[in-house]
Amino acid sequence: GSAFFTHTLKIDPHTSLHVELWDTAGQERYHSLAPMYYRGAQAALIVYDITNYNSFLQAKKWVRELRQVKGTEIIIGLAGNKSDLTIENKRQVDIREGAEYADENGLIFMETSAKRGENVTEIFMNVARQVAIKQSSNTLSKSFGIIPSPKSNISCCSNNTNSKT
C-alpha cells in the first residue's frame, strides 16, 4: 500500500521545513489518487530504478503529469535508485540520460542507493533547499500561504519502484 511519513528537515540554523511524504511505491492502483497527493504539494520526489528502463519511462510520465497540473511552481527531484547495482552491470538507464532529462525539464537529479543510504538524504535536502529558496523569494505570495516563521510545510509524493527508500 501507500505509506505516509512526516519529518522536519533543518535546512540551515534559521530554517526548518516540515515534510509530508506520501510514498505510493509507483503502484499503478494509486495513480487515480495522485491528484490528492500533490494538490497542495510544493515539491515532489520521483524515483526510478536504474536497472529497469520501464521505471524511467514511468518516472517521465509522472513528471509530465506534475508539470501539467502544477506547472513550474512545483519543485521536482528525480532520483535514479539502486546505484549500488552498477557494479553488477545491471544498469539499464545511463546516468547521463537521467541527468540530461532532468536538466531539460528543470529537475533536481541524483542517483541514489537506498540500500547503502547513498545520496538519499542529499536529494531530499536539495529539494527542500529549493523549496526554502522559492518560499523566501515569494514571502508575500498567498499561493504558498507563507507566514514568516522558521517552520513551513511541504508535501512530497513519490514514485518509488523499490519497496522502501
Short mmCIF file of C-alpha atoms in Angstrom, two decimals:
data_model
loop_
_atom_site.label_atom_id
_atom_site.label_comp_id
_atom_site.label_asym_id
_atom_site.label_seq_id
_atom_site.Cartn_x
_atom_site.Cartn_y
_atom_site.Cartn_z
CA GLY A 1 0.00 0.00 0.00
CA SER A 2 0.95 3.61 0.23
CA ALA A 3 2.83 4.94 3.22
CA PHE A 4 2.74 8.36 4.85
CA PHE A 5 5.74 9.85 6.63
CA THR A 6 6.43 13.20 8.24
CA HIS A 7 9.83 14.63 9.01
CA THR A 8 11.32 18.01 9.83
CA LEU A 9 14.39 18.92 7.80
CA LYS A 10 16.74 21.56 9.19
CA ILE A 11 17.87 23.49 6.11
CA ASP A 12 20.10 25.94 7.96
CA PRO A 13 20.28 27.35 11.51
CA HIS A 14 17.21 29.52 10.87
CA THR A 15 15.10 27.41 8.51
CA SER A 16 13.27 24.14 9.04
CA LEU A 17 10.77 22.55 6.70
CA HIS A 18 8.12 20.10 7.75
CA VAL A 19 7.96 17.39 5.07
CA GLU A 20 4.89 15.26 4.49
CA LEU A 21 5.75 12.34 2.24
CA TRP A 22 3.27 10.06 0.51
CA ASP A 23 5.07 7.02 -0.83
CA THR A 24 2.97 5.07 -3.32
CA ALA A 25 5.90 2.87 -4.40
CA GLY A 26 4.93 3.60 -8.00
CA GLN A 27 1.93 1.33 -7.80
CA GLU A 28 -0.50 1.99 -10.64
CA ARG A 29 -3.51 1.46 -8.39
CA TYR A 30 -2.68 4.78 -6.67
CA HIS A 31 -2.45 6.75 -9.91
CA SER A 32 -6.09 7.88 -9.76
CA LEU A 33 -5.44 9.20 -6.24
CA ALA A 34 -2.32 11.11 -7.29
CA PRO A 35 -4.07 14.49 -7.61
CA MET A 36 -5.00 14.23 -3.92
CA TYR A 37 -1.35 13.61 -3.06
CA TYR A 38 0.08 16.52 -4.99
CA ARG A 39 -2.72 19.08 -4.92
CA GLY A 40 -1.05 21.08 -2.14
CA ALA A 41 2.47 19.86 -2.82
CA GLN A 42 5.29 22.32 -3.22
CA ALA A 43 7.74 19.58 -4.11
CA ALA A 44 7.82 16.03 -5.41
CA LEU A 45 10.49 13.37 -5.50
CA ILE A 46 10.10 10.86 -8.29
CA VAL A 47 12.20 7.73 -8.01
CA TYR A 48 13.04 5.26 -10.76
CA ASP A 49 15.07 2.07 -10.75
CA ILE A 50 18.25 2.38 -12.85
CA THR A 51 18.08 -1.37 -13.52
CA ASN A 52 14.59 -1.10 -15.05
CA TYR A 53 14.19 1.17 -18.09
CA ASN A 54 10.40 0.96 -17.89
CA SER A 55 10.53 2.58 -14.44
CA PHE A 56 12.41 5.52 -16.02
CA LEU A 57 9.65 5.84 -18.63
CA GLN A 58 7.06 5.78 -15.82
CA ALA A 59 9.01 8.48 -13.97
CA LYS A 60 8.85 10.65 -17.09
CA LYS A 61 5.05 10.21 -17.14
CA TRP A 62 4.86 11.41 -13.54
CA VAL A 63 6.99 14.44 -14.38
CA ARG A 64 4.72 15.31 -17.33
CA GLU A 65 1.62 14.93 -15.19
CA LEU A 66 3.01 17.07 -12.39
CA ARG A 67 4.05 19.77 -14.87
CA GLN A 68 0.59 19.72 -16.49
CA VAL A 69 -1.16 20.11 -13.15
CA LYS A 70 1.30 22.24 -11.16
CA GLY A 71 3.36 23.93 -13.88
CA THR A 72 6.75 25.19 -12.81
CA GLU A 73 5.54 26.13 -9.33
CA ILE A 74 6.38 22.63 -8.06
CA ILE A 75 9.97 21.64 -7.43
CA ILE A 76 10.68 18.13 -8.67
CA GLY A 77 13.53 15.88 -7.69
CA LEU A 78 14.38 12.87 -9.83
CA ALA A 79 16.27 10.01 -8.19
CA GLY A 80 17.77 7.12 -10.10
CA ASN A 81 17.80 4.48 -7.38
CA LYS A 82 19.79 1.25 -6.97
CA SER A 83 23.11 2.81 -7.95
CA ASP A 84 24.72 0.07 -5.85
CA LEU A 85 23.87 -2.40 -8.65
CA THR A 86 26.06 -0.67 -11.26
CA ILE A 87 28.95 -2.87 -10.12
CA GLU A 88 26.97 -5.91 -11.25
CA ASN A 89 26.33 -4.40 -14.71
CA LYS A 90 22.58 -4.37 -14.16
CA ARG A 91 22.18 -0.74 -15.24
CA GLN A 92 19.56 -0.06 -17.93
CA VAL A 93 19.39 3.73 -17.54
CA ASP A 94 22.67 5.56 -18.11
CA ILE A 95 23.40 8.30 -15.59
CA ARG A 96 23.85 10.77 -18.47
CA GLU A 97 20.35 10.01 -19.74
CA GLY A 98 18.85 10.70 -16.32
CA ALA A 99 20.92 13.86 -15.89
CA GLU A 100 20.08 15.18 -19.37
CA TYR A 101 16.37 14.54 -18.88
CA ALA A 102 16.48 16.30 -15.51
CA ASP A 103 18.38 19.26 -16.99
CA GLU A 104 15.94 19.60 -19.90
CA ASN A 105 12.97 19.58 -17.50
CA GLY A 106 14.31 21.69 -14.64
CA LEU A 107 14.57 18.79 -12.19
CA ILE A 108 16.98 18.18 -9.34
CA PHE A 109 18.77 14.93 -10.18
CA MET A 110 20.86 12.42 -8.28
CA GLU A 111 21.49 8.73 -8.42
CA THR A 112 20.85 7.09 -5.07
CA SER A 113 21.21 3.79 -3.29
CA ALA A 114 18.53 3.28 -0.67
CA LYS A 115 20.26 0.01 0.22
CA ARG A 116 23.52 1.78 1.06
CA GLY A 117 21.95 5.09 2.10
CA GLU A 118 23.87 6.96 -0.61
CA ASN A 119 22.51 10.36 -1.68
CA VAL A 120 19.10 9.69 -0.13
CA THR A 121 19.36 12.46 2.47
CA GLU A 122 21.18 14.63 -0.06
CA ILE A 123 18.40 14.60 -2.65
CA PHE A 124 15.76 15.33 -0.02
CA MET A 125 17.88 18.20 1.29
CA ASN A 126 18.49 19.61 -2.20
CA VAL A 127 14.76 19.58 -2.93
CA ALA A 128 13.97 21.09 0.48
CA ARG A 129 16.58 23.85 -0.03
CA GLN A 130 14.96 24.78 -3.33
CA VAL A 131 11.55 24.94 -1.62
CA ALA A 132 13.02 27.20 1.08
CA ILE A 133 14.63 29.44 -1.56
CA LYS A 134 11.39 29.64 -3.50
CA GLN A 135 9.42 30.40 -0.35
CA SER A 136 11.82 33.14 0.72
CA SER A 137 11.59 34.74 -2.73
CA ASN A 138 7.77 34.59 -2.56
CA THR A 139 7.25 35.70 1.03
CA LEU A 140 4.35 37.92 0.00
CA SER A 141 2.70 35.25 -2.10
CA LYS A 142 -0.57 33.96 -0.70
CA SER A 143 -0.43 30.96 -3.06
CA PHE A 144 2.04 29.31 -0.69
CA GLY A 145 0.34 30.62 2.47
CA ILE A 146 3.72 31.71 3.77
CA ILE A 147 3.88 33.09 7.28
CA PRO A 148 7.27 34.39 8.40
CA SER A 149 8.27 31.52 10.62
CA PRO A 150 11.18 29.14 10.96
CA LYS A 151 8.87 26.26 10.01
CA SER A 152 6.90 25.77 6.81
CA ASN A 153 5.13 22.76 5.35
CA ILE A 154 5.96 20.93 2.17
CA SER A 155 4.45 17.78 0.81
CA CYS A 156 6.11 15.28 -1.43
CA CYS A 157 4.80 12.43 -3.44
CA SER A 158 6.95 9.57 -4.53
CA ASN A 159 7.01 7.17 -7.41
CA ASN A 160 9.27 4.62 -5.85
CA THR A 161 9.87 1.42 -7.72
CA ASN A 162 11.54 -0.10 -4.66
CA SER A 163 9.87 -1.44 -1.60
CA LYS A 164 11.44 1.27 0.58
CA THR A 165 13.77 4.23 0.15
#
